[in-house]
Coordinates of C-alpha atoms and ligand atoms in Angstrom, one line a residue:
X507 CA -36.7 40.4 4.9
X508 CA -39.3 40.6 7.8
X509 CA -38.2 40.9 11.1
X510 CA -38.1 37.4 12.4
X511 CA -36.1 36.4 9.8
X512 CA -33.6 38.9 10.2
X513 CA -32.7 37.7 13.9
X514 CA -33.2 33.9 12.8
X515 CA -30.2 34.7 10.6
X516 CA -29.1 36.3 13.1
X517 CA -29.0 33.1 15.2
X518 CA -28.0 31.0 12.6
X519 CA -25.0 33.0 11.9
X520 CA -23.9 32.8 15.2
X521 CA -23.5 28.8 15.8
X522 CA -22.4 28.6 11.9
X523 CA -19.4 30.9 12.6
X524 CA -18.6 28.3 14.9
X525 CA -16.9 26.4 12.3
X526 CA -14.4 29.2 11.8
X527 CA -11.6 29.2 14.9
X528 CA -10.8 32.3 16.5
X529 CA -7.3 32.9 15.9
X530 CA -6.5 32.7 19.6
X531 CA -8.1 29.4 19.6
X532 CA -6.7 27.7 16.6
X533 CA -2.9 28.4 18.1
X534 CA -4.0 27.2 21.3
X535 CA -5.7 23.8 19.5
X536 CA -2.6 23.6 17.3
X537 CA -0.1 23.7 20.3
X538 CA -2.7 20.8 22.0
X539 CA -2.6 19.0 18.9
X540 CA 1.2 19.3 18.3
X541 CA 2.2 18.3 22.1
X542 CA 0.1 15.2 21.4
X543 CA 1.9 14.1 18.0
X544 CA 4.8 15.0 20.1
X545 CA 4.1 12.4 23.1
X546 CA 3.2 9.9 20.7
X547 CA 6.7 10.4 18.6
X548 CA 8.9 11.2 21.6
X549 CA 7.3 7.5 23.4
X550 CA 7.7 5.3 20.1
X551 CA 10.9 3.8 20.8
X552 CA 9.4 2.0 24.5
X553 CA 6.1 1.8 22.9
X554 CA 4.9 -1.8 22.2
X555 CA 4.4 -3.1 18.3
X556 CA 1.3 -4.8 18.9
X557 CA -1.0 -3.7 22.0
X558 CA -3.6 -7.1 22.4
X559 CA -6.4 -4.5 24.5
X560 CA -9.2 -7.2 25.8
X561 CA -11.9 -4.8 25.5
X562 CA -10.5 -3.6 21.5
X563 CA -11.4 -0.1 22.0
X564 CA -14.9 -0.9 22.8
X565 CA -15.3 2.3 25.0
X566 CA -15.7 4.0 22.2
X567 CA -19.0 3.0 21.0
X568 CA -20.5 4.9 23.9
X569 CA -19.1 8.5 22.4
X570 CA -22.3 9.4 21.0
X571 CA -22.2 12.5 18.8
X572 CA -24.0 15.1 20.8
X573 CA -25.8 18.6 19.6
X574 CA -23.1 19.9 21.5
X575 CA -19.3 19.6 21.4
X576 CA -16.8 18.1 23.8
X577 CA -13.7 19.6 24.2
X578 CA -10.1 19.0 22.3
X579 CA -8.7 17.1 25.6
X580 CA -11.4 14.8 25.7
X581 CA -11.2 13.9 22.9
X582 CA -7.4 13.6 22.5
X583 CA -7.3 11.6 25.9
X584 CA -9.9 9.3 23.4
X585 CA -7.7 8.8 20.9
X586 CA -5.0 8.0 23.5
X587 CA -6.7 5.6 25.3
X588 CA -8.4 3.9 23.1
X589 CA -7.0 4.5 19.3
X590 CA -3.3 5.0 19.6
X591 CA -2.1 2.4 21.8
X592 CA -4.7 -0.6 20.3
X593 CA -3.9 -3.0 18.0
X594 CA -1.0 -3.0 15.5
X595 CA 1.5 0.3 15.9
X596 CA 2.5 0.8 12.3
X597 CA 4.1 4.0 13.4
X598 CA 6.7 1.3 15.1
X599 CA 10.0 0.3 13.6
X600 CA 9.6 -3.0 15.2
X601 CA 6.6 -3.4 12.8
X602 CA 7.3 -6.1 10.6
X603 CA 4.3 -7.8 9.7
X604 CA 2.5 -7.8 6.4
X605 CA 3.8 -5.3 4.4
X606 CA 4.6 -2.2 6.8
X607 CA 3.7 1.1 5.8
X608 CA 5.3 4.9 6.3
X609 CA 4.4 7.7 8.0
X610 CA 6.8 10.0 7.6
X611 CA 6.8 13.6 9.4
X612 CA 7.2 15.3 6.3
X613 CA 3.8 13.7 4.5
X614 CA 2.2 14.6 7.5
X615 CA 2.9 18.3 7.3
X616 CA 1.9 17.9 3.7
X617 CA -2.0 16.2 4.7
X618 CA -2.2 19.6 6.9
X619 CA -1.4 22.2 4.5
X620 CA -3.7 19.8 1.4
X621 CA -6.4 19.9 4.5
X622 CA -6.0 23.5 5.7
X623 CA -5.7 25.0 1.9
X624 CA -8.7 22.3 0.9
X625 CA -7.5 22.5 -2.6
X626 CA -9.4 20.8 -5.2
X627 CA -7.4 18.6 -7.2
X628 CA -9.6 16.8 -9.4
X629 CA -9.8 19.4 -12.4
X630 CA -7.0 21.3 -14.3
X631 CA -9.4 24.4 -14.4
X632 CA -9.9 23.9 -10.9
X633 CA -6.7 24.5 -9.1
X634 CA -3.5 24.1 -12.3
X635 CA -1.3 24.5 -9.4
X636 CA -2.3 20.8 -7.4
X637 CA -3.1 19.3 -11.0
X638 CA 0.5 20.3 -11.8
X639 CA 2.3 18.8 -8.9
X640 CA 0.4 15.7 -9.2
X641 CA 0.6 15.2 -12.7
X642 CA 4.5 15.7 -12.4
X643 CA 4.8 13.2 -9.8
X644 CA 3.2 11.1 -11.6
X645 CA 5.1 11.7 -14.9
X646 CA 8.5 11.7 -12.4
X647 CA 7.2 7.7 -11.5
X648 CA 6.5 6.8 -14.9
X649 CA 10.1 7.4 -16.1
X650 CA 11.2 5.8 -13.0
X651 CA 9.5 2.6 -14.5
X652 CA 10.6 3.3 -17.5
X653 CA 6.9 3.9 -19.2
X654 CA 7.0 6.0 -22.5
X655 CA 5.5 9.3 -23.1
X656 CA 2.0 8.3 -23.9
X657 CA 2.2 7.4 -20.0
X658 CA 0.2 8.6 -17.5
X659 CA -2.0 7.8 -14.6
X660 CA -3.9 8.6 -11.5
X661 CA -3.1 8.6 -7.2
X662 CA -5.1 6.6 -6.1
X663 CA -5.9 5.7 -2.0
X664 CA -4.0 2.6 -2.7
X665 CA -2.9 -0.2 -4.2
X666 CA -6.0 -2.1 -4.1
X667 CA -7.5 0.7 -6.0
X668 CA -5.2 1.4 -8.8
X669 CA -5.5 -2.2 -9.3
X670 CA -9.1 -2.2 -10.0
X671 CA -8.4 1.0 -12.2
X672 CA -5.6 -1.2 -14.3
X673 CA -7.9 -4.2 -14.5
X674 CA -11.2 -1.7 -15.8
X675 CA -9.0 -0.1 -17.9
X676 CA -7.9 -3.0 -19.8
X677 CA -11.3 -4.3 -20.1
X678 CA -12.9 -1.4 -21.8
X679 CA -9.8 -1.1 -23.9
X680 CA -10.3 -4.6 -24.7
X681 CA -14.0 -4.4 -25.1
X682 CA -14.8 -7.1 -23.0
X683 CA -18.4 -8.2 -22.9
X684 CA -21.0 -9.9 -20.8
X685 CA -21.7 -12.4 -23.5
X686 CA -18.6 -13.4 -23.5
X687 CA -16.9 -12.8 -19.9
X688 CA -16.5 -16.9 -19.0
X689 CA -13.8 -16.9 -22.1
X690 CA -11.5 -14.5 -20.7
X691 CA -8.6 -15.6 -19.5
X692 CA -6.1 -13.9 -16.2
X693 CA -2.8 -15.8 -15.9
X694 CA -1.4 -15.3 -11.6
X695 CA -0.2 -17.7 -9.3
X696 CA -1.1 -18.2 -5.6
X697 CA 1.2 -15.6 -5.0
X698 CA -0.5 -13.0 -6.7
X699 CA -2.2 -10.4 -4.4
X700 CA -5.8 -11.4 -3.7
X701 CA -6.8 -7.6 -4.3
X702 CA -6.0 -8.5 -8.2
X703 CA -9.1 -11.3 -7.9
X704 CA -11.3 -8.8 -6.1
X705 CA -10.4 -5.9 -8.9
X706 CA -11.7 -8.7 -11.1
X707 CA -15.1 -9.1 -9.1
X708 CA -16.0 -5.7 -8.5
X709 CA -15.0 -5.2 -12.5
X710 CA -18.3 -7.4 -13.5
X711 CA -15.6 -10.0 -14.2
X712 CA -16.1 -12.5 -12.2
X713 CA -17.1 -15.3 -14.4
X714 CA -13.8 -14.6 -16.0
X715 CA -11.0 -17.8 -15.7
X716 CA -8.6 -17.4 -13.6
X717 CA -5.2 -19.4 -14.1
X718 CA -2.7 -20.1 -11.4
X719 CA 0.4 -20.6 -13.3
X720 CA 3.0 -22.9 -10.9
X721 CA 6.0 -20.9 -9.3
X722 CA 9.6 -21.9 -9.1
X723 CA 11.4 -22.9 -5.5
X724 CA 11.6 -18.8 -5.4
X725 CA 8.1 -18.7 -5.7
X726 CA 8.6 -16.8 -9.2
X727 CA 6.1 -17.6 -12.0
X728 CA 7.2 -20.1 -14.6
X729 CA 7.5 -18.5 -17.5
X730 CA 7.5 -21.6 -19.8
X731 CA 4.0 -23.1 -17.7
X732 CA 2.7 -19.6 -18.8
X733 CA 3.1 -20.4 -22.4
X734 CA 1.6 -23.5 -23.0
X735 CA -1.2 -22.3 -20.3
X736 CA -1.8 -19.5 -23.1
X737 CA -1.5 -21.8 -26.3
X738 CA -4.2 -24.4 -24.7
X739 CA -6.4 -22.1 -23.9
X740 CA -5.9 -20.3 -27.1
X741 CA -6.6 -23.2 -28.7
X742 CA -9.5 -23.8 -27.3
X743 CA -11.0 -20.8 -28.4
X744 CA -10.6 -19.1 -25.1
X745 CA -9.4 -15.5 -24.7
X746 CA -6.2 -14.9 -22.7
X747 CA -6.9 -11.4 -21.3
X748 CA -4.6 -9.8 -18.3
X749 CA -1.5 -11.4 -17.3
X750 CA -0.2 -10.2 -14.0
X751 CA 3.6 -10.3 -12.9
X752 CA 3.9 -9.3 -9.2
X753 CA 7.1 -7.0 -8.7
X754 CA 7.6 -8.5 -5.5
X755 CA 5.5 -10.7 -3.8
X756 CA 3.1 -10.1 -0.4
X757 CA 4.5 -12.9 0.9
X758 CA 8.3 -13.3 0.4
X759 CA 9.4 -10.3 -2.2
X760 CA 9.3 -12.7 -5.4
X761 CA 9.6 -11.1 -8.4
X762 CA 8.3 -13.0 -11.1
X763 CA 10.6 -13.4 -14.3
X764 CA 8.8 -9.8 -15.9
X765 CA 10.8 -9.7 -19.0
X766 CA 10.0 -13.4 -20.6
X767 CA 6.3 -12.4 -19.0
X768 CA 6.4 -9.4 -21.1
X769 CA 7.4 -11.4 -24.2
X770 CA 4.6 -14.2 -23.9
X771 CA 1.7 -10.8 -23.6
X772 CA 3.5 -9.4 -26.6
X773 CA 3.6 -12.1 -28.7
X774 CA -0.2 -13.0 -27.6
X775 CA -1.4 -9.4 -27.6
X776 CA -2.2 -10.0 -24.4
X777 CA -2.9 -7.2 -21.7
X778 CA 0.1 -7.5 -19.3
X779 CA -0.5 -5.8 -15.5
X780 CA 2.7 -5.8 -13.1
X781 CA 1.8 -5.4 -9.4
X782 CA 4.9 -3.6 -8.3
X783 CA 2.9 -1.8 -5.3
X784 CA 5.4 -3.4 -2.2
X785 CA 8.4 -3.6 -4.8
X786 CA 7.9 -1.1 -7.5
X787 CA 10.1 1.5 -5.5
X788 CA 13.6 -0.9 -5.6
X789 CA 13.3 1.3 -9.0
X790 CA 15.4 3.6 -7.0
X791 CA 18.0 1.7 -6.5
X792 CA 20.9 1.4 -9.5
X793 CA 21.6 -2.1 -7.2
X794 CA 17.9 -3.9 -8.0
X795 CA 16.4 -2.4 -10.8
X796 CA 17.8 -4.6 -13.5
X797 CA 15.3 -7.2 -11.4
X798 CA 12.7 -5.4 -12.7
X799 CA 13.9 -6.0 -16.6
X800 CA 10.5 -5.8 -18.4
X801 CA 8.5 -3.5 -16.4
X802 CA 9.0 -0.6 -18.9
X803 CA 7.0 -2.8 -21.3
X804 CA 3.9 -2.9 -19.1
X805 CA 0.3 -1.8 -20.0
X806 CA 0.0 -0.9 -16.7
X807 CA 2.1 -0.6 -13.4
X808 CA 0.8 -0.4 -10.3
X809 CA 3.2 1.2 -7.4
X810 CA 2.4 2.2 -3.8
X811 CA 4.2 5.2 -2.3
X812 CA 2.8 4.4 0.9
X813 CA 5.0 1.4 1.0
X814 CA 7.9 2.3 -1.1
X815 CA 8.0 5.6 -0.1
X816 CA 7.4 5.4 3.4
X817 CA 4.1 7.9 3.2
X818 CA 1.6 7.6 5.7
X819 CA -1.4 5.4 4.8
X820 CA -3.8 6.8 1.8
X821 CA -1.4 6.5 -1.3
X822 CA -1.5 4.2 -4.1
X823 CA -0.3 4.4 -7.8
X824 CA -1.6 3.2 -11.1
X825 CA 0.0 3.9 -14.3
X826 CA -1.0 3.1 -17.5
X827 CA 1.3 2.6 -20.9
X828 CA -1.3 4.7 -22.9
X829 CA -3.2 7.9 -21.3
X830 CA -5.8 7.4 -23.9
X831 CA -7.0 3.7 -22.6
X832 CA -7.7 5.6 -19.1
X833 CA -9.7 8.4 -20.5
X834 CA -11.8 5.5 -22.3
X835 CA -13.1 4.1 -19.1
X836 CA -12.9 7.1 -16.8
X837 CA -13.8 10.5 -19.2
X838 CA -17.3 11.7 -18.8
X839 CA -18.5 14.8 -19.2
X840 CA -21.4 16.8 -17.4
X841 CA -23.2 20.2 -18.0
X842 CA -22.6 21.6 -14.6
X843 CA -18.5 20.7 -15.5
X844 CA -19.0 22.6 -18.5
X845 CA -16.4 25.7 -17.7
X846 CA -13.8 23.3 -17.0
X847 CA -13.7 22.6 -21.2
X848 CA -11.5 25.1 -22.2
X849 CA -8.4 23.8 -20.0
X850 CA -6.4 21.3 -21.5
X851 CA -2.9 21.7 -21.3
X852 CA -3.0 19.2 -18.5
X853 CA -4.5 16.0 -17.7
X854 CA -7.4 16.0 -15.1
X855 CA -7.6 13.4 -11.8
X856 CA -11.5 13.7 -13.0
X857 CA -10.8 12.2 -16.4
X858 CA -8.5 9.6 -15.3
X859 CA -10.3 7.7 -12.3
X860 CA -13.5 7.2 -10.6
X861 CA -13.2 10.1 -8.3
X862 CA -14.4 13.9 -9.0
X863 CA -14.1 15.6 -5.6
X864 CA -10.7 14.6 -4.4
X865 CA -8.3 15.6 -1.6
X866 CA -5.0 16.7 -2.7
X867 CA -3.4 13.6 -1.6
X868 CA -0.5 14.9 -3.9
X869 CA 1.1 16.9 -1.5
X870 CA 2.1 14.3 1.0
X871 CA 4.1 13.0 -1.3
X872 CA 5.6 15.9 -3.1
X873 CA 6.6 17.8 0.1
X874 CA 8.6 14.8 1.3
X875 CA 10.7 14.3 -2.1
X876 CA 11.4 17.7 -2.3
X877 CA 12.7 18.4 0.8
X878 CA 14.7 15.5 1.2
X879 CA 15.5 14.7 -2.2
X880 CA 15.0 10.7 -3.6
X881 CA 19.0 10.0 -2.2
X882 CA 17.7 9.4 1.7
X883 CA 14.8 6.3 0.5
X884 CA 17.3 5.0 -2.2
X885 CA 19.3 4.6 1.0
X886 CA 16.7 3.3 3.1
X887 CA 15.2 1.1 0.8
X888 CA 19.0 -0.5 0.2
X889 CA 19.2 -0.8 4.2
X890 CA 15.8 -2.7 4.7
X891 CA 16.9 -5.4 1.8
X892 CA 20.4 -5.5 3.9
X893 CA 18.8 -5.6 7.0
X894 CA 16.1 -8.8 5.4
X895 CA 19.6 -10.3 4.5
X896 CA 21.3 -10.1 7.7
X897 CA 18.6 -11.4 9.0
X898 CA 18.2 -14.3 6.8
X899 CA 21.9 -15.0 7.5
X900 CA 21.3 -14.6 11.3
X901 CA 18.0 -16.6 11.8
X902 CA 20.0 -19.7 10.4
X903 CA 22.4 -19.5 12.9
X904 CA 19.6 -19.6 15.5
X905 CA 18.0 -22.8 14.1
X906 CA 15.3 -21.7 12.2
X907 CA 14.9 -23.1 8.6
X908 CA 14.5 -20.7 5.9
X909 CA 12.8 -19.9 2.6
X910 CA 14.6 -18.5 -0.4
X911 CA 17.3 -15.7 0.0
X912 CA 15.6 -12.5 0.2
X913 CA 15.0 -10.8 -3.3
X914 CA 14.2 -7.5 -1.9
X915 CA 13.1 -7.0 1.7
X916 CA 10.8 -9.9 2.8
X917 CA 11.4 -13.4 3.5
X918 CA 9.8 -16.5 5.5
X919 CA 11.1 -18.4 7.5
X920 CA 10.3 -21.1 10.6
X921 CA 11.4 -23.1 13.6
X922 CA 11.5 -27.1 13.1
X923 CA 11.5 -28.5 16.7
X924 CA 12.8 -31.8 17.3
X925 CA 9.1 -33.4 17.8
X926 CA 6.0 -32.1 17.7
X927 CA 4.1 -30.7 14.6
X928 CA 5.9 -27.8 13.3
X929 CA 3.1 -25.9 12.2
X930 CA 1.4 -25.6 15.3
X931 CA 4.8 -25.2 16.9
X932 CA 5.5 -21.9 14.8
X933 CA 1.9 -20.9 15.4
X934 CA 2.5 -21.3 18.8
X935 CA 5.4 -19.0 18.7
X936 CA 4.1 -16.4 16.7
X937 CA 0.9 -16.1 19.5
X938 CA 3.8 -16.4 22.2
X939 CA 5.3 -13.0 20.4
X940 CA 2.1 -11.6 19.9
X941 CA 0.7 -11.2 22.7
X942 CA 4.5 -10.0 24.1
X943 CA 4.0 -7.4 21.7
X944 CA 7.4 -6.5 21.8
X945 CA 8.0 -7.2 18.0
X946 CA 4.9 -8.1 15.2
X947 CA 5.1 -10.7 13.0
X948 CA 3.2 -12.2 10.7
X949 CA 2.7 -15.9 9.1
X950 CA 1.2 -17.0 6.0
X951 CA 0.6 -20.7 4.8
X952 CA 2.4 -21.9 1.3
X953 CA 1.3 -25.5 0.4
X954 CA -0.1 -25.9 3.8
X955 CA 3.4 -25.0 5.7
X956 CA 3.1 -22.5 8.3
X957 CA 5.8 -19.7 7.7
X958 CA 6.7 -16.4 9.8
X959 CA 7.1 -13.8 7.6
X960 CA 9.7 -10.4 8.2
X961 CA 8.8 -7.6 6.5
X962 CA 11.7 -4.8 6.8
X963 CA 9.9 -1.6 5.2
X964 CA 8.9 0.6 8.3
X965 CA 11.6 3.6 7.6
X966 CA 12.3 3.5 11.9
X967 CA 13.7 -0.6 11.5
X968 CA 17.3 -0.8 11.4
X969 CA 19.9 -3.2 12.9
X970 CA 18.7 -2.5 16.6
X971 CA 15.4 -3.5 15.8
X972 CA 15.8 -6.9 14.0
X973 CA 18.5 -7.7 16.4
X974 CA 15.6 -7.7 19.0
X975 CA 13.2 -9.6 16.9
X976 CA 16.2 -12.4 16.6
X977 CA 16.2 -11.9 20.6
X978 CA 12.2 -12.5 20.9
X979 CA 12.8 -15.4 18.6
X980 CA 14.9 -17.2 20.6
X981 CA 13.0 -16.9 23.6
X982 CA 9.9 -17.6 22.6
X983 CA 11.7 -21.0 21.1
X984 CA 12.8 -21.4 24.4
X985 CA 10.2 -20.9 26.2
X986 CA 7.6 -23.1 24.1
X987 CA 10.5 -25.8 24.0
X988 CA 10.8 -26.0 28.1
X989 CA 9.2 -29.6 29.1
Ligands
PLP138 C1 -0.1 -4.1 -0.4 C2 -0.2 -4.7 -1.7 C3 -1.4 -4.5 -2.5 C4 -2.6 -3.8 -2.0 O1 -2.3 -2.5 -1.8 P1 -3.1 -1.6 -0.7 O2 -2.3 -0.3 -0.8 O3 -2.9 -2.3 0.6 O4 -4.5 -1.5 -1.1 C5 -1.4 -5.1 -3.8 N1 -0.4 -5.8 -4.2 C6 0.7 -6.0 -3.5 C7 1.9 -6.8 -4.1 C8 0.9 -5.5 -2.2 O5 2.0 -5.7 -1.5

């Protein structure tokens, strides 16, 4: 090496090693970092649900990213201002919109150590150890549904995710093709989650018929309107492909009548998908799982432990009745992967999902259920459903009409005034609360009736909390009721 390449290198070495902290420096970031999650815990409770900001965070368009750094504060007071106290707060036990997610300490810990470590956790050869704890959690949630040995599956970001992974799956496993897409046949109902239709578009399936089977009152799919859906279009010489039974519904917990589901795809040979990603983790509970009755006979499952288990955001589950079906769509092979042959004891992330390079997402969840054991979200699970009752019981007493009893831990519900439209009226009310932001709520429209949804699953809502959202009812009722 001549000269000026030795002190280029030199140079270069000098502002590279800049990615590497100093000791010193990486306590005194850690101690920054840690008195800011600290703030943001310790202020929760008198924090708002929902923060409407006029501006929406704009500011931070102007943060250009610079040749040069800015310093941890500045950033932090970023992140502060503009991030953390914007929008929904799903850290918030008075969360109870759409389906609330986690974001428990312990997971948190877990993302560091997964980040920190930066253990590879797509390949068995890779790192055994990672490959290990993921496959065991997944093995651990595939007895929990009550999946046989030739189980097996893949964490995924999310439920949206493992639902596209279930819906390839069973399309490669039940060779689908092009020619013949417009005869395939997926039996849901409006209550379905809409990620299942766009698992079906990004699949190449879109020409595919989709059939919304009519619900009961509970908003539960009618088994027997299933059956002669199937035997029409089987007589017509169409090809009934997927059908889907939610294990609790988005909208108001249903879950659909999964065992007489499961009979009508075995009789058919049908492929039979059960969304359990809000629900699936009622599992834990001796007090709900016979709900689930026909689950265990499933081609695939898909469950989200960053509902269920109260994770933080990033955690999705798909399970599949047969390893083998995954490995048809997701098993490839590569030169440049070539030393990782030789390792098989174990299945590989790699081998079971679209992703090669992965994060160890693994650990988030595997940290938490170790330390605490399952006993403490078995109880909190059983809480939010009480809580959903209580509430149910409660809102009546205020006025409010209700949907169905609660199955597990959502329900709808609205406010019929004595004149007046009542769908603007609970529109109306739910803007009222919104922009209050004490509490956050959320509505969706069945059969063109506007309904306010609860949604107890953030693990910080307990009696205290929907005891205030009765409170912010009330007064929004009678404040948009005053002449
Ligand atoms: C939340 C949800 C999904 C989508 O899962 P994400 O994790 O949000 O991608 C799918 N199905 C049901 C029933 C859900 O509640």
């Amino acid at each position: 090496m001549n000269q000026t390449s030795t002190s280029e290198l030199e140079k270069l070495e000098t502002l590279a090693r800049q990615l590497e902290i100093p000791v010193d420096q990486r306590h005194r970031w850690n101690a920054t970092v840690m008195e800011y999650a600290d703030q943001f815990l310790d202020e929760l409770p008198e924090r708002k649900a929902f923060d409407a900001r006029p501006d929406r965070g704009a500011r931070l368009n102007e943060v250009s990213i610079e040749k040069d750094g800015k310093s941890l504060e500045q950033l932090l007071a970023l992140l502060h201002d503009h991030v953390d106290r914007n929008g929904i707060n799903p850290a918030s036990g008075r969360h109870l919109g759409y389906i609330p997610g986690g974001g428990i300490y312990h997971s948190a810990l877990g993302d560091y150590l997964a980040a920190v470590t930066n253990r590879y956790a797509g390949m068995f050869f890779a790192s055994p150890g990672a490959v290990r704890i993921e496959n065991n959690l997944i093995r651990w949630m595939c007895r929990l549904v009550g999946l046989p040995e030739t189980s097996h599956g893949n964490l995924t970001s999310g439920g949206s995710l493992a639902n596209l992974i279930a819906v390839t799956t069973a399309r490669d496993v039940r060779n689908v093709q092009a020619i013949d897409m417009d005869k395939q046949v997926v039996y849901v109902t409006h209550q379905t989650h809409h990620c299942i239709q766009k698992a079906f578009r990004i699949a190449g399936m879109r020409e595919a018929q989709i059939r919304y089977i009519p619900t009961d009152t509970n908003f539960r799919m009618n088994a027997e309107l299933l059956r002669q859906a199937v035997e029409v279009d089987v007589r017509h010489g169409l090809q009934p492909f997927m059908i889907v039974g939610s294990g609790g519904t988005t909208d108001t917990g249903a879950i659909d009548p999964l065992q007489e589901m499961a009979d009508i795809a075995e009789e058919y040979d049908i492929w039979y998908h059960v969304d359990a990603a809000y629900g699936g983790f009622y599992l834990l509970s001796e007090k709900f799982a016979p709900r689930f009755q026909g689950i265990e006979r499933a081609n695939s499952v898909v469950i989200d432990p960053h509902k269920g288990l109260f994770v933080p955001y990033g955690l999705g589950v798909v399970l599949v009745r047969d390893v083998k079906n995954l490995l048809e769509t997701y098993h490839h092979t590569a030169s440049y992967l070539q030393d990782a042959l030789g390792a098989t004891e174990e299945w590989s992330p790699a081998d079971l999902s679209p992703e090669l390079s992965k994060h160890f997402r693994g650990l988030r969840l595997w940290l938490p259920l170790h330390l605490l054991g399952t006993e403490p979200f078995r109880a909190a699970l059983e809480e939010k459903a009480l809580l959903c009752q209580y509430f149910y019981q409660r809102i009546q007493e205020e006025g409010f009409t209700v949907g169905p009893p609660p199955e597990l831990s959502v329900m709808i519900y609205r406010y019929v005034p004595e004149e007046g439209d009542s769908n603007d009226f609970n529109e109306e009310l739910v803007q009222y609360i919104q922009q209050q932001g004490r509490v956050f709520l959320s509505t969706t429209r069945i059969d063109d009736v506007f309904w306010i949804r609860l949604a107890v699953l953030s693990f910080r809502t307990h009696r205290e909390e929907i005891d205030e959202v009765i409170r912010v009812l009330k007064e929004g009722v009678d404040y948009l009721s005053k002449p």
